[in-house]
Amino acid sequence: MRSLASIAVAIGTILPFCSAKSLSDIIYRDVAVIGGGASGAYAAVRIRDDFHKSIALIEKQDILGGMVDTYIDKKTGKTFDYGVQGFLNVSGATDFFARFNISIGSGSASPSLITEYIDFRTGEKVEFQPPSSAKQIAAISKFLKVIEPWESMLFPGYWNFPEPSDIPEDFLIPFGKFLTKYGLEDGAPIIYSSTGLGVGNMSEVATMFALQSFGWDMARALTGQMGLFTPTLGGNQALYNAVAKDLGDNVLYSSTVVNSHRTEKGVTLTVRNHKTKKDTVVHARRLLVAIEPTHENVKPLDLSSFESKTLSKFTYSNEYAGLVDNKVFNSSYYYFNLPSSAAPDNTLVYQEDPMVASFQYTGLNDLFRVMVIGNTTTTADEAKVLSQDSFNALLKAGRLSGSNENQELSWATFATHGAMHARVTVEQVKEGFFQDLYKLQGARSTWWTGGAFAANFQTQLWKFDEGLIPKILRGL
Ligand SMILES: Cc1cc2nc3c(=O)[nH]c(=O)nc-3n(C[C@H](O)[C@H](O)[C@H](O)COP(=O)(O)OP(=O)(O)OC[C@H]3O[C@@H](n4cnc5c(N)ncnc54)[C@H](O)[C@@H]3O)c2cc1C
């Protein structure tokens, strides 16, 4: 039987007579995917190469990979990943590398650094003494035992999220209180510095969202029960470059949807290339949205009032990362931002966002990695100003080797990761937000993946996609 997409292609041959667009501006696909980062690129490959359905992948940037940011030193060709650090070895994850013949290893050896705790607002040293590594890891083992029974409620995705009356009470209390309740305070520093800081002051965030930002598999990785890996050559971007090669001209780069019409029968998207200003009309039988559903991102998607009301409840952190090249930093140090109240051993107090989390030596030339955790409104310009302010505070307080006069941070590269760690209020969770959110799945031929609908880790999103793809393709 001919697929509808092929029938649509046939119909397309007569469309020029009734449309102002030329034929080359109109394409017909089984599935259109918006966003070529972790969740979208993976789904596009699987749907096209393994399920033999036609796809169009619409990507805003001129490369695939989203939050994967690989810096390449022009002189030596050496790479440093200043976005995604590694891939959790979730089941099936290594197969995705193997299909592109990308060899993987346990990750590049980071330089061993001295952590210098400083309050970046004042530049003052914080005499914080974290628990020993052994104590932190022991606490993570205990933490894993406590949270293990709840895993299927949040991973992969919210399919099994309990009805409001069945939500575990612990999910909704602040994470700091949760850690105290179970005597897990010793684990807080490693939870925060690895991935928990993505939500800002994790102690104050509802436990379920802190679990989203760290969770089961990170706990397994830190306690040696799950591996973490990276490509051995070319940095993490190597994977997405291979995906780009594989998908060829099925990817519409530098493009976003500017208009759409979505029904139960399929979707029509007007996609604009922002470099050439050329529009392409994509007719697809299914749509997979693989971008954060922020107001800006979903505005062109002709949302129903229910979709709009549901998605507008999300708030986000806005995240930025970059590399700076300033010789005044000490290359033995990992400058880590904590409030002065963390001294001498309070593991549960953190800076409020927006904040610069750290300046961390990369091992490459004089480059330091900068991480900025912004709030819902923090822009890229503001993130750079915040970084400069923190740098000035360190200089003025004599934490760096240069003069204490203001100096410009010299950015070697800077990446906007933008909105992530989507969350809602405890009241909204209790009012059935996640049940409402998942009512969007499949409605008007549209399916949703990515951090806001599942988890905020690359390979966990692939696992989520694995469950979603059969649903997307049902009936195609
Ligand atoms: C600093 C940092 C470090 C991280 N480290 C790790 C790590 O070590 N391991 C790990 O597993 N995870 C890590 N993560 C998290 C992980 O990268 C994310 O969970 C994952 O990238 C989310 O995937 P996604 O598909 O939802 O979004 P993304 O990967 O961000 O992909 C979204 C894609 O859509 C594109 N896009 C955005 N808007 C539009 C639009 N309107 N139209 C078209 N295209 C659009 C973007 O350019 C991007 O390519 C890290 C995140 C950050 C910020």
Coordinates of C-alpha atoms and ligand atoms in Angstrom, one line a residue:
M1 CA 0.0 0.0 0.0
R2 CA 1.3 3.5 -0.8
S3 CA 1.9 5.6 2.2
L4 CA -0.1 8.8 2.4
A5 CA 3.1 10.8 2.2
S6 CA 3.7 9.3 -1.3
I7 CA 0.1 10.0 -2.3
A8 CA 0.6 13.5 -1.1
V9 CA 3.8 13.8 -3.2
A10 CA 1.7 12.8 -6.2
I11 CA -0.9 15.4 -5.4
G12 CA 2.0 17.8 -5.0
T13 CA 2.7 17.6 -8.7
I14 CA -0.6 19.5 -9.4
L15 CA -0.2 22.0 -6.6
P16 CA 1.9 24.5 -8.5
F17 CA -1.2 25.4 -10.5
C18 CA -3.1 26.3 -7.4
S19 CA -0.2 27.6 -5.2
A20 CA 2.0 30.6 -5.4
K21 CA 4.9 28.4 -4.2
S22 CA 7.2 26.6 -6.5
L23 CA 7.3 22.8 -6.2
S24 CA 10.8 22.9 -4.7
D25 CA 9.4 24.9 -1.8
I26 CA 6.9 22.2 -0.9
I27 CA 7.9 18.9 0.7
Y28 CA 5.8 15.9 1.9
R29 CA 7.0 13.7 4.7
D30 CA 5.7 11.1 7.1
V31 CA 7.1 12.8 10.1
A32 CA 8.4 16.4 10.6
V33 CA 10.7 16.9 13.6
I34 CA 11.3 20.3 15.1
G35 CA 14.7 20.5 16.9
G36 CA 17.9 18.6 16.0
G37 CA 19.3 18.2 19.5
A38 CA 19.5 15.1 21.6
S39 CA 15.9 14.0 21.4
G40 CA 15.0 15.2 17.9
A41 CA 18.2 14.1 16.1
Y42 CA 17.9 10.6 17.7
A43 CA 14.3 10.2 16.8
A44 CA 14.9 11.4 13.2
V45 CA 17.5 8.8 12.6
R46 CA 15.5 5.9 14.1
I47 CA 12.3 6.9 12.3
R48 CA 14.0 7.3 8.9
D49 CA 16.7 4.6 9.0
D50 CA 15.1 1.9 11.0
F51 CA 11.3 2.4 10.6
H52 CA 11.7 3.5 6.9
K53 CA 9.5 6.6 7.2
S54 CA 10.4 9.8 5.5
I55 CA 11.3 12.7 7.8
A56 CA 12.2 16.4 7.7
L57 CA 14.2 17.7 10.6
I58 CA 13.9 21.5 11.2
E59 CA 16.8 22.9 13.1
K60 CA 17.4 26.5 14.1
Q61 CA 21.2 26.4 14.0
D62 CA 23.5 25.4 11.2
I63 CA 24.6 22.2 13.0
L64 CA 22.9 19.4 14.9
G65 CA 23.5 18.6 18.5
G66 CA 21.9 21.3 20.6
M67 CA 23.6 21.5 23.9
V68 CA 26.6 19.6 22.8
D69 CA 29.3 22.2 22.5
T70 CA 32.7 21.0 21.4
Y71 CA 35.5 23.5 21.3
I72 CA 38.3 22.7 18.8
D73 CA 41.7 24.3 19.4
K74 CA 42.6 25.7 16.0
K75 CA 46.4 25.1 16.5
T76 CA 46.4 21.6 17.8
G77 CA 43.0 20.2 16.8
K78 CA 42.4 19.2 20.5
T79 CA 38.8 19.3 21.6
F80 CA 37.1 20.3 24.8
D81 CA 33.4 19.7 25.5
Y82 CA 32.1 22.7 27.4
G83 CA 28.4 21.8 27.2
V84 CA 27.5 18.1 27.5
Q85 CA 30.3 16.3 29.4
G86 CA 29.4 12.7 28.8
F87 CA 26.7 10.1 27.9
L88 CA 25.1 7.9 30.6
N89 CA 25.3 4.3 29.5
V90 CA 21.6 3.8 29.5
S91 CA 20.6 0.5 27.8
G92 CA 21.0 0.8 24.0
A93 CA 22.9 4.1 24.2
T94 CA 26.2 2.7 22.9
D95 CA 24.4 1.1 19.8
F96 CA 23.7 4.6 18.6
F97 CA 27.4 5.4 18.5
A98 CA 28.3 2.0 17.0
R99 CA 25.9 2.5 14.0
F100 CA 28.0 5.5 13.0
N101 CA 31.3 3.7 13.7
I102 CA 32.1 6.2 16.5
S103 CA 34.5 4.6 19.0
I104 CA 33.8 5.5 22.6
G105 CA 35.8 5.5 25.8
S106 CA 35.3 6.3 29.4
G107 CA 35.9 10.0 29.0
S108 CA 38.8 12.3 28.7
A109 CA 40.9 12.7 31.8
S110 CA 40.0 16.1 33.3
P111 CA 42.9 17.8 35.1
S112 CA 42.9 17.2 38.8
L113 CA 41.9 20.6 40.4
I114 CA 41.8 22.2 43.8
T115 CA 38.3 23.4 44.5
E116 CA 38.3 27.0 45.7
Y117 CA 35.0 27.9 47.3
I118 CA 34.2 31.6 46.8
D119 CA 31.2 33.8 47.2
F120 CA 31.2 35.3 43.7
R121 CA 29.0 38.2 44.8
T122 CA 31.8 39.5 47.1
G123 CA 34.9 37.6 46.0
E124 CA 35.4 36.4 49.6
K125 CA 36.7 32.9 50.2
V126 CA 34.2 30.6 51.8
E127 CA 35.9 28.3 54.3
F128 CA 33.6 25.4 53.4
Q129 CA 34.7 21.9 54.1
P130 CA 32.7 19.3 52.2
P131 CA 32.3 15.7 53.5
S132 CA 35.0 13.4 52.3
S133 CA 34.5 11.8 48.9
A134 CA 33.8 8.4 50.6
K135 CA 31.1 10.0 52.7
Q136 CA 29.5 11.7 49.7
I137 CA 29.4 8.5 47.7
A138 CA 28.0 6.5 50.7
A139 CA 25.3 9.1 50.9
I140 CA 24.5 8.7 47.2
S141 CA 24.2 4.9 47.6
K142 CA 21.7 5.5 50.4
F143 CA 19.9 8.2 48.4
L144 CA 19.5 5.7 45.5
K145 CA 17.9 3.2 47.8
V146 CA 15.4 5.8 49.1
I147 CA 14.4 7.0 45.6
E148 CA 14.5 3.6 43.7
P149 CA 10.8 2.8 44.3
W150 CA 9.7 5.9 42.5
E151 CA 11.8 5.7 39.4
S152 CA 9.0 4.7 37.0
M153 CA 6.9 7.7 38.0
L154 CA 9.4 10.1 36.4
F155 CA 11.5 7.9 34.0
P156 CA 11.4 7.6 31.1
G157 CA 8.9 10.5 31.1
Y158 CA 5.7 11.1 33.0
W159 CA 3.6 8.2 31.5
N160 CA 3.2 6.7 34.9
F161 CA 3.1 9.9 36.9
P162 CA 0.7 9.3 39.8
E163 CA -2.8 10.8 40.0
P164 CA -2.7 13.8 42.4
S165 CA -4.0 11.8 45.4
D166 CA -1.2 9.2 44.9
I167 CA 1.8 11.5 44.5
P168 CA 4.4 10.7 47.1
E169 CA 4.5 13.5 49.7
D170 CA 8.3 13.5 49.4
F171 CA 8.1 14.6 45.7
L172 CA 6.6 17.9 46.7
I173 CA 8.7 19.0 49.7
P174 CA 11.8 21.2 49.1
F175 CA 14.8 19.0 48.2
G176 CA 16.9 20.4 51.1
K177 CA 14.2 19.1 53.5
F178 CA 14.0 15.8 51.7
L179 CA 17.8 15.3 52.1
T180 CA 17.6 16.2 55.8
K181 CA 14.6 14.0 56.3
Y182 CA 16.5 10.9 55.1
G183 CA 19.9 11.9 56.6
L184 CA 21.4 12.4 53.1
E185 CA 23.0 15.8 53.5
D186 CA 26.5 14.4 52.9
G187 CA 25.5 13.6 49.3
A188 CA 24.4 17.2 48.5
P189 CA 27.7 18.7 47.3
I190 CA 28.2 16.0 44.6
I191 CA 24.5 16.2 43.6
Y192 CA 24.8 19.9 43.3
S193 CA 28.2 20.2 41.5
S194 CA 27.5 17.4 39.0
T195 CA 24.1 18.4 37.6
G196 CA 21.8 19.5 40.5
L197 CA 22.9 23.1 40.1
G198 CA 21.0 23.3 36.8
V199 CA 17.8 24.2 38.8
G200 CA 19.6 27.0 40.7
N201 CA 19.2 26.7 44.5
M202 CA 18.3 23.0 44.5
S203 CA 17.6 23.0 48.2
E204 CA 14.5 25.1 47.6
V205 CA 13.2 23.3 44.5
A206 CA 10.5 20.6 44.9
T207 CA 12.2 17.2 45.2
M208 CA 10.7 15.8 42.1
F209 CA 12.3 18.5 40.0
A210 CA 15.6 18.1 41.8
L211 CA 15.3 14.3 41.0
Q212 CA 14.7 15.3 37.3
S213 CA 18.0 17.2 37.3
F214 CA 20.1 14.4 38.9
G215 CA 18.1 11.3 39.6
W216 CA 18.5 7.6 39.4
D217 CA 21.1 7.1 36.7
M218 CA 23.4 9.8 37.9
A219 CA 23.3 8.2 41.3
R220 CA 24.1 4.9 39.6
A221 CA 27.0 6.5 37.7
L222 CA 28.5 8.0 40.8
T223 CA 28.3 4.8 42.7
G224 CA 29.8 2.8 39.8
Q225 CA 26.6 1.0 38.8
M226 CA 26.4 2.7 35.4
G227 CA 29.1 3.9 33.0
L228 CA 29.6 7.3 31.5
F229 CA 31.3 7.5 28.1
T230 CA 32.3 10.0 25.4
P231 CA 33.6 9.5 21.8
T232 CA 37.3 8.9 21.7
L233 CA 37.8 11.4 18.8
G234 CA 36.3 14.7 17.8
G235 CA 34.4 15.4 21.1
N236 CA 30.7 14.9 21.7
Q237 CA 29.9 16.8 18.5
A238 CA 31.3 13.9 16.5
L239 CA 28.1 12.0 17.1
Y240 CA 25.8 14.7 15.8
N241 CA 28.1 15.5 12.9
A242 CA 27.7 11.8 11.9
V243 CA 23.9 12.1 12.3
A244 CA 24.0 15.2 10.1
K245 CA 25.8 13.3 7.4
D246 CA 23.4 10.4 7.6
L247 CA 20.3 12.6 7.4
G248 CA 21.7 14.7 4.5
D249 CA 19.3 17.1 3.0
N250 CA 16.4 15.9 5.1
V251 CA 17.6 18.5 7.6
L252 CA 16.4 22.1 7.1
Y253 CA 19.2 24.1 8.8
S254 CA 19.1 27.7 10.1
S255 CA 15.3 27.3 10.0
T256 CA 12.3 27.6 12.3
V257 CA 8.6 27.1 11.8
V258 CA 6.9 30.5 11.3
N259 CA 3.4 29.3 10.7
S260 CA 1.5 26.0 11.1
H261 CA -1.8 24.3 10.7
R262 CA -2.2 21.1 12.8
T263 CA -5.2 18.8 12.6
E264 CA -5.9 15.1 13.4
K265 CA -5.1 14.3 9.8
G266 CA -1.6 15.8 9.6
V267 CA 0.3 19.1 9.8
T268 CA 1.4 21.8 7.5
L269 CA 4.3 23.9 8.6
T270 CA 5.8 27.0 6.9
V271 CA 9.5 26.8 7.7
R272 CA 11.7 29.8 7.1
N273 CA 15.4 29.7 6.5
H274 CA 16.7 32.7 8.4
K275 CA 19.8 33.0 6.3
T276 CA 18.3 32.8 2.8
K277 CA 14.8 34.0 3.9
K278 CA 13.4 31.1 1.8
D279 CA 10.2 29.4 3.0
T280 CA 9.6 25.7 2.7
V281 CA 6.1 24.3 3.2
V282 CA 6.3 20.9 5.0
H283 CA 3.3 18.7 4.8
A284 CA 3.6 15.8 7.3
R285 CA 1.4 13.2 8.7
R286 CA 2.9 13.5 12.1
L287 CA 4.8 16.2 14.0
L288 CA 7.4 15.6 16.7
V289 CA 8.2 18.7 18.7
A290 CA 11.7 18.2 20.2
I291 CA 12.4 21.7 21.5
E292 CA 11.6 23.3 24.9
P293 CA 8.0 24.4 24.7
T294 CA 8.7 28.0 25.7
H295 CA 6.3 30.7 24.7
E296 CA 8.6 31.9 21.9
N297 CA 9.2 28.3 20.6
V298 CA 5.6 27.3 20.4
K299 CA 4.1 30.6 19.3
P300 CA 4.1 29.5 15.6
L301 CA 2.4 26.2 16.4
D302 CA -1.3 27.3 16.3
L303 CA -1.8 26.1 19.8
S304 CA -5.3 25.3 21.0
S305 CA -6.3 27.1 24.2
F306 CA -5.8 23.9 26.2
E307 CA -2.2 23.4 24.8
S308 CA -1.5 27.1 25.4
K309 CA -2.8 27.1 28.9
T310 CA -0.9 23.9 29.8
L311 CA 2.5 24.8 28.3
S312 CA 2.4 28.4 29.6
K313 CA 2.6 27.0 33.2
F314 CA 6.2 25.9 32.7
T315 CA 9.0 28.0 34.1
Y316 CA 12.6 27.4 33.2
S317 CA 16.2 28.0 34.1
N318 CA 18.1 29.7 31.3
E319 CA 21.6 28.3 31.0
Y320 CA 24.8 29.5 29.3
A321 CA 28.2 28.0 29.0
G322 CA 31.4 29.3 27.5
L323 CA 35.2 29.3 27.7
V324 CA 37.3 32.3 28.7
D325 CA 40.9 32.9 28.1
N326 CA 42.3 35.1 30.9
K327 CA 45.8 34.4 32.3
V328 CA 44.9 35.7 35.7
F329 CA 43.1 32.5 36.7
N330 CA 45.2 29.8 38.4
S331 CA 45.1 26.7 36.3
S332 CA 45.2 24.5 39.4
Y333 CA 41.8 25.8 40.4
Y334 CA 38.1 25.1 40.1
Y335 CA 36.6 28.4 41.3
F336 CA 33.2 27.4 42.7
N337 CA 30.5 29.8 43.8
L338 CA 28.9 29.2 47.2
P339 CA 27.3 31.7 49.6
S340 CA 29.4 32.6 52.7
S341 CA 26.7 30.9 54.8
A342 CA 28.0 27.5 53.5
A343 CA 31.0 27.8 55.9
P344 CA 32.1 25.7 57.6
D345 CA 30.1 22.7 56.6
N346 CA 26.6 23.5 55.6
T347 CA 26.0 21.3 52.6
L348 CA 22.5 22.6 51.9
V349 CA 22.9 26.3 51.1
Y350 CA 23.4 27.6 47.6
Q351 CA 23.4 30.8 45.6
E352 CA 20.1 32.0 44.2
D353 CA 19.9 32.3 40.4
P354 CA 20.9 34.1 38.3
M355 CA 24.4 33.2 39.1
V356 CA 27.7 32.1 37.7
A357 CA 28.3 28.6 39.0
S358 CA 32.0 28.3 38.4
F359 CA 35.2 29.0 36.5
Q360 CA 36.9 25.7 35.9
Y361 CA 40.2 25.0 34.3
T362 CA 39.8 22.9 31.2
G363 CA 43.4 21.5 30.8
L364 CA 43.5 23.2 27.4
N365 CA 45.8 26.3 27.0
D366 CA 44.5 29.0 29.4
L367 CA 40.9 28.2 28.9
F368 CA 38.4 28.1 31.8
R369 CA 34.9 26.8 31.5
V370 CA 32.2 29.2 32.7
M371 CA 28.7 28.0 33.7
V372 CA 25.9 30.4 34.1
I373 CA 22.5 29.4 35.7
G374 CA 20.0 32.1 34.9
N375 CA 16.4 32.5 35.9
T376 CA 13.3 32.4 33.7
T377 CA 14.2 35.7 32.0
T378 CA 18.1 35.8 32.0
T379 CA 19.3 36.6 28.5
A380 CA 22.7 35.8 26.9
D381 CA 23.9 39.4 27.3
E382 CA 22.9 39.4 31.0
A383 CA 24.7 36.1 31.5
K384 CA 27.9 37.7 30.1
V385 CA 27.5 40.7 32.3
L386 CA 27.0 38.4 35.3
S387 CA 30.2 36.6 34.4
Q388 CA 32.1 39.8 34.1
D389 CA 30.7 41.0 37.5
S390 CA 31.8 37.7 39.1
F391 CA 35.2 38.0 37.5
N392 CA 35.5 41.6 38.8
A393 CA 34.6 40.5 42.3
L394 CA 37.3 37.8 42.2
L395 CA 39.8 40.3 40.9
K396 CA 38.9 43.0 43.5
A397 CA 39.2 40.5 46.4
G398 CA 42.6 39.4 45.2
R399 CA 41.5 35.9 44.3
L400 CA 43.3 36.0 40.9
S401 CA 46.9 36.8 40.1
G402 CA 46.3 40.0 38.1
S403 CA 45.8 43.6 39.3
N404 CA 42.6 44.3 41.1
E405 CA 41.5 46.7 38.4
N406 CA 38.6 45.7 36.2
Q407 CA 39.6 43.6 33.2
E408 CA 37.5 42.3 30.4
L409 CA 36.7 38.6 30.3
S410 CA 38.0 37.3 27.1
W411 CA 35.5 34.9 25.6
A412 CA 36.9 32.1 23.4
T413 CA 33.4 30.8 22.8
F414 CA 30.0 31.2 24.4
A415 CA 26.9 29.0 24.0
T416 CA 23.3 29.8 24.7
H417 CA 21.6 26.6 26.0
G418 CA 18.6 28.6 26.9
A419 CA 15.6 27.4 28.7
M420 CA 15.8 24.0 30.4
H421 CA 14.7 22.3 33.6
A422 CA 11.0 23.0 32.9
R423 CA 9.0 22.9 36.1
V424 CA 5.7 24.0 37.6
T425 CA 4.6 24.9 41.1
V426 CA 3.7 22.2 43.7
E427 CA 0.0 23.4 43.5
Q428 CA 0.0 22.8 39.8
V429 CA 1.4 19.4 40.2
K430 CA -1.3 18.6 42.7
E431 CA -3.9 20.0 40.3
G432 CA -2.9 17.3 37.7
F433 CA -0.5 19.3 35.6
F434 CA 1.4 16.2 34.3
Q435 CA -1.8 14.4 33.4
D436 CA -2.8 17.5 31.4
L437 CA 0.6 17.7 29.8
Y438 CA 0.5 14.2 28.5
K439 CA -3.0 14.8 27.0
L440 CA -1.0 16.8 24.5
Q441 CA 0.7 13.6 23.3
G442 CA -0.7 12.6 20.0
A443 CA -3.4 15.3 19.9
R444 CA -3.6 17.1 16.5
S445 CA -1.0 14.7 15.0
T446 CA 1.6 16.1 17.3
W447 CA 3.9 14.4 19.8
W448 CA 6.3 16.0 22.2
T449 CA 9.8 14.9 23.4
G450 CA 12.8 16.7 25.0
G451 CA 13.6 17.8 28.5
A452 CA 10.2 19.2 29.4
F453 CA 8.4 16.0 28.6
A454 CA 11.0 13.5 29.9
A455 CA 14.4 13.9 31.5
N456 CA 17.3 16.3 31.1
F457 CA 20.0 13.8 30.0
Q458 CA 20.9 12.9 26.4
T459 CA 20.6 9.1 26.6
Q460 CA 17.6 9.1 28.8
L461 CA 15.9 11.2 26.2
W462 CA 16.8 8.5 23.6
K463 CA 15.2 6.0 25.8
F464 CA 12.1 8.1 26.1
D465 CA 12.1 8.4 22.3
E466 CA 12.2 4.7 22.0
G467 CA 8.9 4.4 23.8
L468 CA 7.4 7.3 21.9
I469 CA 8.3 6.3 18.3
P470 CA 5.9 3.3 18.1
K471 CA 3.1 5.6 19.3
I472 CA 4.1 8.3 16.7
L473 CA 4.2 5.7 13.9
R474 CA 1.0 3.9 14.8
G475 CA -1.3 3.9 11.7
L476 CA 1.4 5.2 9.3
Ligands
LIG1 C1 26.0 22.9 30.4 C2 25.2 21.6 30.2 C3 25.8 20.4 30.4 C4 25.1 19.2 30.2 N1 25.8 18.0 30.4 C5 25.2 16.9 30.1 C6 25.9 15.6 30.2 O1 27.1 15.6 30.5 N2 25.2 14.5 29.9 C7 23.9 14.5 29.5 O2 23.3 13.4 29.2 N3 23.2 15.6 29.4 C8 23.8 16.8 29.7 N4 23.1 18.0 29.6 C9 21.7 18.0 29.4 C10 21.4 17.6 27.9 O3 22.2 18.2 27.0 C11 19.9 17.9 27.7 O4 19.1 17.2 28.5 C12 19.5 17.6 26.2 O5 20.3 18.3 25.3 C13 18.1 18.0 26.0 O6 17.8 17.6 24.7 P1 16.6 18.2 23.9 O7 16.4 17.4 22.7 O8 15.4 18.4 24.8 O9 17.2 19.7 23.6 P2 18.5 20.1 22.9 O10 19.5 19.1 22.9 O11 18.8 21.5 23.4 O12 18.0 20.3 21.4 C14 17.1 21.2 20.9 C15 17.5 21.6 19.5 O13 16.4 22.4 18.9 C16 17.0 23.5 18.3 N5 15.9 24.5 18.4 C17 15.6 25.3 19.5 N6 14.6 26.1 19.2 C18 14.2 25.8 18.0 C19 13.2 26.2 17.1 N7 12.3 27.1 17.6 N8 13.1 25.7 15.9 C20 14.0 24.8 15.4 N9 15.0 24.3 16.2 C21 15.1 24.8 17.5 C22 18.2 23.8 19.1 O14 19.2 24.6 18.3 C23 18.7 22.4 19.4 O15 19.5 21.9 18.4 C24 23.8 19.2 29.8 C25 23.2 20.4 29.6 C26 23.8 21.6 29.8 C27 23.2 22.9 29.6

